[in-house]
Coordinates of N, CA and C in Angstrom, one line a residue:
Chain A
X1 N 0.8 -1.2 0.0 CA 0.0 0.0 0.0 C 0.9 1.2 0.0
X2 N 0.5 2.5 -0.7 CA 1.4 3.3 -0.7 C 0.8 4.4 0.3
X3 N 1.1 5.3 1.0 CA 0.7 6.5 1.7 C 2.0 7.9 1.7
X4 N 0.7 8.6 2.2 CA 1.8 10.0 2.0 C 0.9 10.8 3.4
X5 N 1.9 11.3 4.3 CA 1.9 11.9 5.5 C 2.3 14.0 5.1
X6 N 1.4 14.6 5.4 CA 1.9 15.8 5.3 C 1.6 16.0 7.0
X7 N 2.8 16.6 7.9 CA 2.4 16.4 9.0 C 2.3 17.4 9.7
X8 N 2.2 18.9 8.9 CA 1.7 20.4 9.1 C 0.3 20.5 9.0
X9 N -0.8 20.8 9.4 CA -2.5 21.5 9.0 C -1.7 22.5 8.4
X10 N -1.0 23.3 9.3 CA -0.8 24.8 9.1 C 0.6 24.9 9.0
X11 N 0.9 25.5 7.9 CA 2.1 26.7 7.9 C 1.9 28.2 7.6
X12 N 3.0 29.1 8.4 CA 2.8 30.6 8.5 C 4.1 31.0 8.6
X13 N 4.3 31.8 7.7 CA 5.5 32.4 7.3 C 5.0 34.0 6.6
X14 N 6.5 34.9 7.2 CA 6.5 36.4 6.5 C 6.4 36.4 5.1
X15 N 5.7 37.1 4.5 CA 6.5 37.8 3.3 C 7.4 37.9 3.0
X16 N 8.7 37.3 2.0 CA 9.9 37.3 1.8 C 10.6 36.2 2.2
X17 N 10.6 35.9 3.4 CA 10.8 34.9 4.3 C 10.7 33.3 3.5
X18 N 11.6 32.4 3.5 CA 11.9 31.0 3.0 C 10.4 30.0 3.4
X19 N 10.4 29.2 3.1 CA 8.9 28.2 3.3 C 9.2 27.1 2.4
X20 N 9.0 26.6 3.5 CA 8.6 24.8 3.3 C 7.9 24.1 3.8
X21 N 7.1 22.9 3.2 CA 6.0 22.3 3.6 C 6.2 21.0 3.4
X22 N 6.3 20.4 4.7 CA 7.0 19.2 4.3 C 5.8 17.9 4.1
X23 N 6.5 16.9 3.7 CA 6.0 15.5 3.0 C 6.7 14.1 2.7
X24 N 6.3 13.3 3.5 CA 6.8 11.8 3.4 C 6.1 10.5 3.1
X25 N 6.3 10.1 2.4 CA 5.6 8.8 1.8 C 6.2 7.4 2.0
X26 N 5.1 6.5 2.0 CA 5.5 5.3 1.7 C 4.8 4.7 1.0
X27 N 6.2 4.0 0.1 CA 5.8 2.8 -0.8 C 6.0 1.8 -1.1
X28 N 5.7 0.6 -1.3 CA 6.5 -0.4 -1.7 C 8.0 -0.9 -3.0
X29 N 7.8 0.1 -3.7 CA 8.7 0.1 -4.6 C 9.2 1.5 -4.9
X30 N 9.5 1.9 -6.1 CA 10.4 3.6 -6.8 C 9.2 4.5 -6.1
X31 N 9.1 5.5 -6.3 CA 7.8 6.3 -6.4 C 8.1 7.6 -7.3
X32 N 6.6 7.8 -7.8 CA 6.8 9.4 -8.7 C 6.0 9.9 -7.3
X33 N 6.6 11.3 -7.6 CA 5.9 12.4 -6.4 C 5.0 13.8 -7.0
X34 N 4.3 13.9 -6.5 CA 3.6 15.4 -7.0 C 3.2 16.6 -6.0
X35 N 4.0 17.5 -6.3 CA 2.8 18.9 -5.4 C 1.9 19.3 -6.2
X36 N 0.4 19.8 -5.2 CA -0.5 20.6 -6.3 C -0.6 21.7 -5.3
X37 N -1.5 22.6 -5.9 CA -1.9 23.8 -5.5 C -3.2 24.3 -5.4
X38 N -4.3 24.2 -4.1 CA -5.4 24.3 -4.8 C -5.8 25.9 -3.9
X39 N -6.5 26.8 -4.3 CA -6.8 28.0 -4.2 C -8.5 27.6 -3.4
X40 N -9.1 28.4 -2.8 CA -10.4 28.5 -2.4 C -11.7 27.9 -3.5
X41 N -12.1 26.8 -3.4 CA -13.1 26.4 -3.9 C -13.1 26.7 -5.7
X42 N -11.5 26.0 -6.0 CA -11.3 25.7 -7.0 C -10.6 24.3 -7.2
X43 N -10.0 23.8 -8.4 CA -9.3 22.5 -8.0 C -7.7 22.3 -8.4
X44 N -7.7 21.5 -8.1 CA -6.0 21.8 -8.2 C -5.4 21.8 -9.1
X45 N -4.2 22.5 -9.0 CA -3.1 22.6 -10.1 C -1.8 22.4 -9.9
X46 N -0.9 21.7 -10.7 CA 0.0 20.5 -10.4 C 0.8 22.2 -10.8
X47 N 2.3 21.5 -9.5 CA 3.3 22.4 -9.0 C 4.4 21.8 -10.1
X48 N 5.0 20.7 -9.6 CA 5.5 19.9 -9.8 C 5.6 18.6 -9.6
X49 N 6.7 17.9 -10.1 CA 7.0 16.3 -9.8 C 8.3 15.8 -10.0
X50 N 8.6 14.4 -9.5 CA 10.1 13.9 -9.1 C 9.4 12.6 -9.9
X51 N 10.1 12.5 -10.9 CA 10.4 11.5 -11.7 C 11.6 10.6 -11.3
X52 N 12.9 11.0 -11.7 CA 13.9 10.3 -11.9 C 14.9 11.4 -11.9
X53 N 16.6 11.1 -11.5 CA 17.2 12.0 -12.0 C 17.7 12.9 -10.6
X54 N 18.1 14.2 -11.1 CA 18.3 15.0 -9.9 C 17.4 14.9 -8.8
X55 N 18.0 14.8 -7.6 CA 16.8 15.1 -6.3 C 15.8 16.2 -6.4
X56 N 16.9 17.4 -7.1 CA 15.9 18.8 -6.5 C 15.1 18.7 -8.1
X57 N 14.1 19.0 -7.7 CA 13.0 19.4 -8.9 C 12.6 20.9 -9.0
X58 N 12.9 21.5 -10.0 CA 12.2 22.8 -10.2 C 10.4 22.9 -10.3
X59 N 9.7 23.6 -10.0 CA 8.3 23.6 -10.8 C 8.2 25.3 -11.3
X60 N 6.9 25.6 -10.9 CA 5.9 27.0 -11.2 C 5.9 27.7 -10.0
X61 N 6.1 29.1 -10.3 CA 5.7 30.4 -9.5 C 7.0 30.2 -8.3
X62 N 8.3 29.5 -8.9 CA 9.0 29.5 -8.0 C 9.5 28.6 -7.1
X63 N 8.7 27.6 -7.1 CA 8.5 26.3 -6.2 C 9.7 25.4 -6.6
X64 N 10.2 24.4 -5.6 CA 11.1 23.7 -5.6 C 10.8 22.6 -4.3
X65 N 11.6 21.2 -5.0 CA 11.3 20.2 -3.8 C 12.5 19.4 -4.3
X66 N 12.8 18.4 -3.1 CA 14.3 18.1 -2.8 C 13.7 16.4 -2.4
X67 N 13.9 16.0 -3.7 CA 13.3 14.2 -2.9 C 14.8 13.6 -2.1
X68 N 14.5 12.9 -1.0 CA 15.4 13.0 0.0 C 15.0 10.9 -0.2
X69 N 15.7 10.0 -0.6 CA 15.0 8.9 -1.1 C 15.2 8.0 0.9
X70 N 16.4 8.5 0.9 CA 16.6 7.6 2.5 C 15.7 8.5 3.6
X71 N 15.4 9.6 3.8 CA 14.6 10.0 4.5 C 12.7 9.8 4.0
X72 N 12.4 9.6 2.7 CA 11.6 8.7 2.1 C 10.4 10.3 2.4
X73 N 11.3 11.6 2.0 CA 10.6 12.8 1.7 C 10.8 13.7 0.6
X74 N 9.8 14.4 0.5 CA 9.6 15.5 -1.0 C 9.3 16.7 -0.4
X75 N 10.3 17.1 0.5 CA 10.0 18.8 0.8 C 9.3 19.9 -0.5
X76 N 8.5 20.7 -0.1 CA 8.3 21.5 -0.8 C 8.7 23.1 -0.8
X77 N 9.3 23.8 -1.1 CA 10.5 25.1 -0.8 C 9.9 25.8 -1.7
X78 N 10.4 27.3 -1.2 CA 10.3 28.2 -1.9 C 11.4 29.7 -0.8
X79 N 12.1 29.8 -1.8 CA 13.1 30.7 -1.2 C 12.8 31.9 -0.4
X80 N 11.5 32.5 -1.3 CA 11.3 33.9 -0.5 C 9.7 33.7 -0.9
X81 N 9.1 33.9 0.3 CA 7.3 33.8 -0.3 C 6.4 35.1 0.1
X82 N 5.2 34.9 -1.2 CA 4.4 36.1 -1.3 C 3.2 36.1 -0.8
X83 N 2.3 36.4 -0.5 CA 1.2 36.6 0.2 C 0.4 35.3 -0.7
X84 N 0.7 36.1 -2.1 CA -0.6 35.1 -3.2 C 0.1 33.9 -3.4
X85 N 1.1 32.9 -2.3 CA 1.6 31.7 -2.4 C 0.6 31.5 -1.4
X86 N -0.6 31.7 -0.4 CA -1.6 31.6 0.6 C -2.3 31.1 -0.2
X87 N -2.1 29.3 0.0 CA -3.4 28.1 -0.7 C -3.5 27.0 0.2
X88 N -3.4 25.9 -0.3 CA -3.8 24.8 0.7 C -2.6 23.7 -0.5
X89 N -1.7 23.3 0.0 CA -1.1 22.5 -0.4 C -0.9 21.0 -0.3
X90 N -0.9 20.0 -1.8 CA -1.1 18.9 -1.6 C 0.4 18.3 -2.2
X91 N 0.5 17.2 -1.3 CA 1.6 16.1 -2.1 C 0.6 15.1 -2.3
X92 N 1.3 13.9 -3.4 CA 0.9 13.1 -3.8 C 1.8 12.5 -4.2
X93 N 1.7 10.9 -3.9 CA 2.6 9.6 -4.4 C 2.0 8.5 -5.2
X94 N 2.5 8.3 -6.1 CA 2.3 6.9 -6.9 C 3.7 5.9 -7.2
X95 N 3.2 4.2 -6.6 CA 4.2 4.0 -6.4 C 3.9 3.3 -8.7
X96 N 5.5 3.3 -9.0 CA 6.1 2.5 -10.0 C 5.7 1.5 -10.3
X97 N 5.7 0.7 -9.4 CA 5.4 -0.8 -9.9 C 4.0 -1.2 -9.8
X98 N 3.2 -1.0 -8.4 CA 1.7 -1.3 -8.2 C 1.0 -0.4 -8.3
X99 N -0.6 -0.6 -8.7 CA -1.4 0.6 -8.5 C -1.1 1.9 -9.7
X100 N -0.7 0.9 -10.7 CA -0.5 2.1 -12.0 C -1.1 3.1 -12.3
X101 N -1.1 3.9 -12.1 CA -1.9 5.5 -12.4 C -3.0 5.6 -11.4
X102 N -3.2 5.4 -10.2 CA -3.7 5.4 -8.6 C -2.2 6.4 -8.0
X103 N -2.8 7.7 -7.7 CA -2.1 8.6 -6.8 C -3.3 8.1 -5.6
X104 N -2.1 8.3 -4.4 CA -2.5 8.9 -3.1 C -2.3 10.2 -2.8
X105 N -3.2 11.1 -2.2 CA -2.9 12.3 -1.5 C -2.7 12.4 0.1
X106 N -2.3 13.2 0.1 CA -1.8 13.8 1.5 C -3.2 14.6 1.7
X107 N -3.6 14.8 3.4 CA -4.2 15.6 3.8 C -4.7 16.8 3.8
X108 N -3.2 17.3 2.8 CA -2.9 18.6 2.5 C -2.4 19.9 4.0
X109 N -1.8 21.2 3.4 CA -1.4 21.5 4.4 C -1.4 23.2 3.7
X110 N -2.1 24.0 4.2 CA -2.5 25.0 4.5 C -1.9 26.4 5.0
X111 N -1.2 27.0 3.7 CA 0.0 27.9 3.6 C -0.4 29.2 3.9
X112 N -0.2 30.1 4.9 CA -0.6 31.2 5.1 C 0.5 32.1 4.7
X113 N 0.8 33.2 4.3 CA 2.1 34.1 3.9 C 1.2 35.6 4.6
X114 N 1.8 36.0 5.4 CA 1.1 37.5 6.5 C 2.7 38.9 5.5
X115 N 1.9 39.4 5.2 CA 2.6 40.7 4.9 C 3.2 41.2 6.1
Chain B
X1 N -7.6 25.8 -14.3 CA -8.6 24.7 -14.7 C -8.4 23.6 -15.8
X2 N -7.9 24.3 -17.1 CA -6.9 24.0 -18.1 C -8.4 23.5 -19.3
X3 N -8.3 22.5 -19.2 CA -9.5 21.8 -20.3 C -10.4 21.1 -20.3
X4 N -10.8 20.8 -18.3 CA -11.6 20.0 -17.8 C -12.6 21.0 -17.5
X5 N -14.2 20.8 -17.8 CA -15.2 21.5 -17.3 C -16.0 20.6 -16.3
X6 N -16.2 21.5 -15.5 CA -17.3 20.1 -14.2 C -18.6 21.4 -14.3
X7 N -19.8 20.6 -14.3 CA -20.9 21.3 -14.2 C -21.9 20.1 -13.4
X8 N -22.9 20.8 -12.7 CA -22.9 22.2 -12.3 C -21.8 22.8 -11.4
X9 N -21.6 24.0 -10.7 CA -20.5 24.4 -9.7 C -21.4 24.2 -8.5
X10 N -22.8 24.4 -8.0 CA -23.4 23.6 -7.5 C -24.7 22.9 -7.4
X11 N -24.8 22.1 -6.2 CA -25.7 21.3 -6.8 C -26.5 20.8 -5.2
X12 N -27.6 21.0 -5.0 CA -28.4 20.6 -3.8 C -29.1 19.0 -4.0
X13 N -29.2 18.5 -3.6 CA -29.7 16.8 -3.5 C -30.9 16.8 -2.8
X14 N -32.0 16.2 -2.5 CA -32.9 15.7 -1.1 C -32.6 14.3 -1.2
X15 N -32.9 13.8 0.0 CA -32.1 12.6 0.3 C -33.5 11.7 -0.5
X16 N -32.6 10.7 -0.8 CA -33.2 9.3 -1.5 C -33.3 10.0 -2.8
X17 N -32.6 11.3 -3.2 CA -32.4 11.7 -5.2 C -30.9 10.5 -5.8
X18 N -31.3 10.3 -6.8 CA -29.6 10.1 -7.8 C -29.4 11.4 -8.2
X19 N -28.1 12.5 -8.1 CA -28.3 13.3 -9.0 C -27.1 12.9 -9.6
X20 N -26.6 13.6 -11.0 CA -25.4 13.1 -11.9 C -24.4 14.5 -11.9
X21 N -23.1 14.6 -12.0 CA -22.5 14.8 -12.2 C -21.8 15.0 -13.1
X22 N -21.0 16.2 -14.1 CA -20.7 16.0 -15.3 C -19.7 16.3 -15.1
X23 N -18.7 15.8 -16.3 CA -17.1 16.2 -16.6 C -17.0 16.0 -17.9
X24 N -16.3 17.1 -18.4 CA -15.9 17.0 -19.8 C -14.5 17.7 -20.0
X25 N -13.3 16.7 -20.8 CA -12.3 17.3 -21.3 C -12.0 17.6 -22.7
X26 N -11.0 18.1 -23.0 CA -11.1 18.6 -24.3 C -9.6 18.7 -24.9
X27 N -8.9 17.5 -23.3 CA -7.1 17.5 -23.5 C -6.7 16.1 -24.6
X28 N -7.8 15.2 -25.1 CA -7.2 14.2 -25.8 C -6.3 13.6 -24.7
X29 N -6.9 12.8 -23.3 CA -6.7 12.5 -22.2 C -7.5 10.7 -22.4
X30 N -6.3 10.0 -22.4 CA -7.1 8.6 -22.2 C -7.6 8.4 -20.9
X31 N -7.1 8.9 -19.8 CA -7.4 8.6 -18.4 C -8.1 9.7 -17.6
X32 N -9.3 9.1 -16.7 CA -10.2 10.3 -16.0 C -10.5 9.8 -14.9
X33 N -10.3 10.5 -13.8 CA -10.3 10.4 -11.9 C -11.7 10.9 -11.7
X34 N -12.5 10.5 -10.8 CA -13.5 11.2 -9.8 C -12.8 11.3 -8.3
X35 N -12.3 12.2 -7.8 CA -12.1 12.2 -6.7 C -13.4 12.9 -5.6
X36 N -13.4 12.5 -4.1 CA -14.3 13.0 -3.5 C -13.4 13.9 -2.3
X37 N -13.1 15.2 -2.0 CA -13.3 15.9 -1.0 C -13.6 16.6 0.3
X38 N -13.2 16.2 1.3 CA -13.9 17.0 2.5 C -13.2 17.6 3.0
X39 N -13.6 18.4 4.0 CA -12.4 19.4 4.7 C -11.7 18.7 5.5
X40 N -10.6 19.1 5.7 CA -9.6 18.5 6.5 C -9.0 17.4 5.9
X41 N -9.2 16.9 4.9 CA -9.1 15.5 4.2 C -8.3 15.8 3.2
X42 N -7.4 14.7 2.5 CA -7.3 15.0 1.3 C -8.2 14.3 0.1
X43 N -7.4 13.7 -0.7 CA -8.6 13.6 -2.0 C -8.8 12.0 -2.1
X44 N -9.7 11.8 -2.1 CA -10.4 10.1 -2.1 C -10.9 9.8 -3.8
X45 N -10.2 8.6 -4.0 CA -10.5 8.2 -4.9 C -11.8 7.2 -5.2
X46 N -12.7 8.1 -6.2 CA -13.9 7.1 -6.2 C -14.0 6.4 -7.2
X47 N -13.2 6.6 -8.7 CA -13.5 5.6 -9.9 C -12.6 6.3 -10.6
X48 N -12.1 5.6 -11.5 CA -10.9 6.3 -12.5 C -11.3 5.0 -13.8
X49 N -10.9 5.3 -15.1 CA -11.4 4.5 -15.9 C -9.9 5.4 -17.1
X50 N -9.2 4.2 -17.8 CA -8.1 4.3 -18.8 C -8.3 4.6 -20.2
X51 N -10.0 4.1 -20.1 CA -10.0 4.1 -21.4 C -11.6 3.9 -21.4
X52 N -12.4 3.9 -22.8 CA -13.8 4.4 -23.6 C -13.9 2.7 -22.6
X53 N -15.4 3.0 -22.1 CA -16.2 1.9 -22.1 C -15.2 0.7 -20.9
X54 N -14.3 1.2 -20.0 CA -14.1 0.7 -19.1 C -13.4 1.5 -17.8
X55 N -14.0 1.4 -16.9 CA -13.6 1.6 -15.4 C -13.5 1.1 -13.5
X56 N -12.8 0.8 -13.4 CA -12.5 0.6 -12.2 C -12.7 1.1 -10.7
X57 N -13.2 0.5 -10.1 CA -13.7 0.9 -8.3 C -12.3 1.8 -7.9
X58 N -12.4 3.0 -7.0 CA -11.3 3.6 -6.2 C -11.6 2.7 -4.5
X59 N -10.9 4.0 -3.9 CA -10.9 3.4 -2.9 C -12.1 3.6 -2.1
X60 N -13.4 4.1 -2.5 CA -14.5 4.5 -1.9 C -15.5 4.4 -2.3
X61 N -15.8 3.6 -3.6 CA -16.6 3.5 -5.0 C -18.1 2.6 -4.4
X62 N -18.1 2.8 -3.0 CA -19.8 2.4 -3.1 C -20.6 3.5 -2.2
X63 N -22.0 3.3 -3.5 CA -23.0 4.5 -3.5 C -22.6 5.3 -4.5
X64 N -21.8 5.3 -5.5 CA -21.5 5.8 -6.9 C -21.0 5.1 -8.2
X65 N -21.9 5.4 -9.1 CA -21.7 4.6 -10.4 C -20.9 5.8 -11.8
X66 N -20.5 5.5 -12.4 CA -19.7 6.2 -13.9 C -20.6 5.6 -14.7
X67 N -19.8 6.3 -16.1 CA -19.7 5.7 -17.3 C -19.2 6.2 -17.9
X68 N -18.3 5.5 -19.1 CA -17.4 6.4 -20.0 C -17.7 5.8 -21.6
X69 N -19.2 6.3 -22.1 CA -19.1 6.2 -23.6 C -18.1 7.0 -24.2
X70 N -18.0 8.0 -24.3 CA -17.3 9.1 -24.5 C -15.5 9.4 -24.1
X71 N -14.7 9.4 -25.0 CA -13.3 10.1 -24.7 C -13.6 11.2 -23.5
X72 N -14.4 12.1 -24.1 CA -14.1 13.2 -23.4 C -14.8 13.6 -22.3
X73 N -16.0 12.2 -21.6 CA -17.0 12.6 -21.1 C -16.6 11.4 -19.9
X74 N -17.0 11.9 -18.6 CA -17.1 10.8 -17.1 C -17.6 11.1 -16.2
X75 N -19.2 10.7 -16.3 CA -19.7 11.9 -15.6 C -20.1 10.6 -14.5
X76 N -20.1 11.1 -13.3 CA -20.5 10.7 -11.7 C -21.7 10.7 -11.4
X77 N -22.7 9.6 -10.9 CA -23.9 9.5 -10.8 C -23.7 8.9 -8.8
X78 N -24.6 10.1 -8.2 CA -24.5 9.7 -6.4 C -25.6 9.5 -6.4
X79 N -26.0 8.1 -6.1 CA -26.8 7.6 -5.5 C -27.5 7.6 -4.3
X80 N -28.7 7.4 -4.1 CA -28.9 7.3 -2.5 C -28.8 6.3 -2.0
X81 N -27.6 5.6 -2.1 CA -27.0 4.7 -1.6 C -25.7 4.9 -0.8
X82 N -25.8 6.2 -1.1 CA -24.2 6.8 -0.4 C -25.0 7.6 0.6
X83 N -24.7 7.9 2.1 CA -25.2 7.9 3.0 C -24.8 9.4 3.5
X84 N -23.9 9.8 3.2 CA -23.1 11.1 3.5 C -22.3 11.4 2.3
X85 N -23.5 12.5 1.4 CA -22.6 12.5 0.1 C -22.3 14.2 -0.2
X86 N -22.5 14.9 0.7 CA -22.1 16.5 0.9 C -20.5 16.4 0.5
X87 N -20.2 17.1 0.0 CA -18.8 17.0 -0.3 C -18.2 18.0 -1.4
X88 N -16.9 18.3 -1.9 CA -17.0 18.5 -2.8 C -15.8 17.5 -4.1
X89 N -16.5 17.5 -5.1 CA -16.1 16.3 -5.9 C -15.1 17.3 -7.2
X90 N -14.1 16.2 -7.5 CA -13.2 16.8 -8.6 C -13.1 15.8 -9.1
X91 N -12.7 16.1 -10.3 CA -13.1 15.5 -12.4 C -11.3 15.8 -12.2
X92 N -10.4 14.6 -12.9 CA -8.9 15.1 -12.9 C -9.0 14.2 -14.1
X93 N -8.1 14.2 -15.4 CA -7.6 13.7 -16.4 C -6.2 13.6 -16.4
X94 N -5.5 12.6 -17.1 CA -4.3 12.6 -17.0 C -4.1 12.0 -19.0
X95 N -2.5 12.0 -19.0 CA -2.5 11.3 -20.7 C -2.9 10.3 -20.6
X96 N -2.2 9.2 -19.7 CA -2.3 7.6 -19.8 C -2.4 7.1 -18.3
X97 N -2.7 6.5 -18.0 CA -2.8 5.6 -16.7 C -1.7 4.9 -16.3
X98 N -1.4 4.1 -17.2 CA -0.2 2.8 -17.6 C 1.0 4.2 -17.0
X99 N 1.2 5.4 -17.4 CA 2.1 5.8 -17.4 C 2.1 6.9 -16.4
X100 N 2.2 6.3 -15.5 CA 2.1 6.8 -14.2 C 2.8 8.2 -13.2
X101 N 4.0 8.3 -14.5 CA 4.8 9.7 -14.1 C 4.1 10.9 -14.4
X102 N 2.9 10.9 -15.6 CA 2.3 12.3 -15.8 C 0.9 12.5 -15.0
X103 N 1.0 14.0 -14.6 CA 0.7 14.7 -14.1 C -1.1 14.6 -14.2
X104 N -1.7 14.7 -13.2 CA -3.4 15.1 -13.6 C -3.8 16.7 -13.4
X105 N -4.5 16.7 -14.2 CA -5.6 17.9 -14.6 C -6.6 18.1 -14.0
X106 N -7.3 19.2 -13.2 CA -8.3 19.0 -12.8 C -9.2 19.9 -13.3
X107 N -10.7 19.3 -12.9 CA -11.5 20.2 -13.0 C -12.1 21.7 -11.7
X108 N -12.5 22.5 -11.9 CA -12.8 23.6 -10.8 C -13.8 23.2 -10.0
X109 N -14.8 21.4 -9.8 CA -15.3 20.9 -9.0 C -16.4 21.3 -9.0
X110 N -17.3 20.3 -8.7 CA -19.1 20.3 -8.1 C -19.1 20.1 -6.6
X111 N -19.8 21.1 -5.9 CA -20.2 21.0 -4.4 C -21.5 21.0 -3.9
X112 N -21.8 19.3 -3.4 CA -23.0 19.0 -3.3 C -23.5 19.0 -2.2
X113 N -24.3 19.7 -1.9 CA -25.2 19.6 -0.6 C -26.5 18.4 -0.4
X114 N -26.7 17.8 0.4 CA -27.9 17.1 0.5 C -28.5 17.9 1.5
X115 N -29.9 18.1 1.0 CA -30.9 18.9 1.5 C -31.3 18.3 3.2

C-alpha cells in the first residue's frame, strides 16, 4: 500500500521569508511524487513532480522540492514567499510498480504568507 | 482549470435523489479520476477509468456509479446509496494511466449539498 503523511495542518511564514511544507511517503517500490496547489473552492493545479534524476526538482511560481530517497521525503520550498503563495497545499505519491496511475494524497497543508 | 469543465459548480440533492455529475475534457486524455473531498481531508479516490467503455472501483466506489461512452466525457452519478454525500467532488484527467509519471488535470469541481 502506498501513503503520503503531510504532518503540518498549518504553515505561516513572512513575506519574503523562505517556506517549506514538508511531505513523506511510503511505498513499496520507486515512487513518482507530486505537489499541487489548490486556491479557495477551485481544483487543483499541479506544481511539480520527481520522476527520476536529480533530487531537486524545479516547478511553477518558484517552487522547488528536494526528494530525500533515504529519508523517504519530498520537501516543498520556496526561497522567499508572497502573500498570493496563501493556498492549501497537496503532495501526492504513486508507487512504480503497483497501482499504476492510482495517486495517493496527502491531507494537504495550509499555507498562510502574512505581509 | 486547463480543459476539464465540471458542471454544475453547485448542486443541492434531497435525500433518497440520484443526481449526476458532469465532466468534460477537451485535453485528448485517455485517463479520468473522480475524486471526492472534505475538509480537512485529502482527496479520495472514487473511480478512475483508462480508457472508452471501461472503469475501475477507487478506494470509496460504493454508492456511486460512472460511465465512459465518450473520450471526453465521465460523468458521476450519487446515488442514495451513499449515505453522506455533501462533499465536494473533482473530475482530474491525466494522458495515460499505464504511465504513471504524468501529471493530472483538474476540474474547478461540483459542491454538493444534500438537503
Amino acid at each position: 500500500a502506498q501513503s503520503v503523511a503531510q504532518p503540518e495542518d498549518q504553515v505561516n511564514v513572512a513575506e519574503g521569508n523562505p517556506l517549506t511544507v514538508k511531505c513523506t511517503y511510503s511505498v513499496s517500490g520507486n515512487p513518482y511524487l507530486f505537489w499541487y496547489v489548490q486556491y479557495p473552492n477551485r481544483g487543483l493545479q499541479f506544481l511539480l513532480k520527481y520522476i527520476t534524476g536529480d533530487n531537486l526538482v524545479k516547478g511553477s511560481y518558484g517552487f522547488e522540492a528536494e526528494f530525500n530517497k533515504s529519508q523517504t521525503s519530498f520537501h516543498l520550498k520556496k526561497p522567499s514567499a508572497l502573500v498570493s503563495d496563501s493556498a492549501l497545499y497537496f503532495c501526492a505519491v504513486r508507487d512504480r510498480g503497483t497501482n499504476a496511475g492510482k495517486s495517493t494524497f496527502g491531507d494537504g497543508t495550509t499555507l498562510t504568507v502574512k505581509p | 482549470d486547463g480543459g476539464i469543465t465540471q458542471s454544475p459548480k453547485y448542486l443541492f440533492r434531497k435525500e433518497g435523489q440520484n443526481v449526476t455529475l458532469s465532466c468534460e475534457q477537451n485535453l485528448n486524455h485517455d485517463a479520468m479520476y473522480w475524486y471526492r473531498q472534505d475538509p480537512g481531508q485529502g482527496l479520495r479516490l472514487i473511480y478512475y477509468s483508462q480508457i472508452v467503455n471501461d472503469f475501475q472501483k477507487g478506494d470509496i466506489a460504493e454508492g456511486y456509479s460512472v460511465s465512459r461512452e465518450k473520450k471526453e466525457s465521465f460523468p458521476l452519478t450519487v446515488t442514495s446509496a451513499q449515505k453522506n454525500p455533501t462533499a465536494f467532488y473533482l473530475c482530474a484527467s491525466s494522458v495515460g494511466l499505464l504511465s504513471s509519471y504524468n501529471e493530472q488535470f483538474f476540474g474547478p469541481g461540483t459542491r454538493l449539498t444534500v438537503l
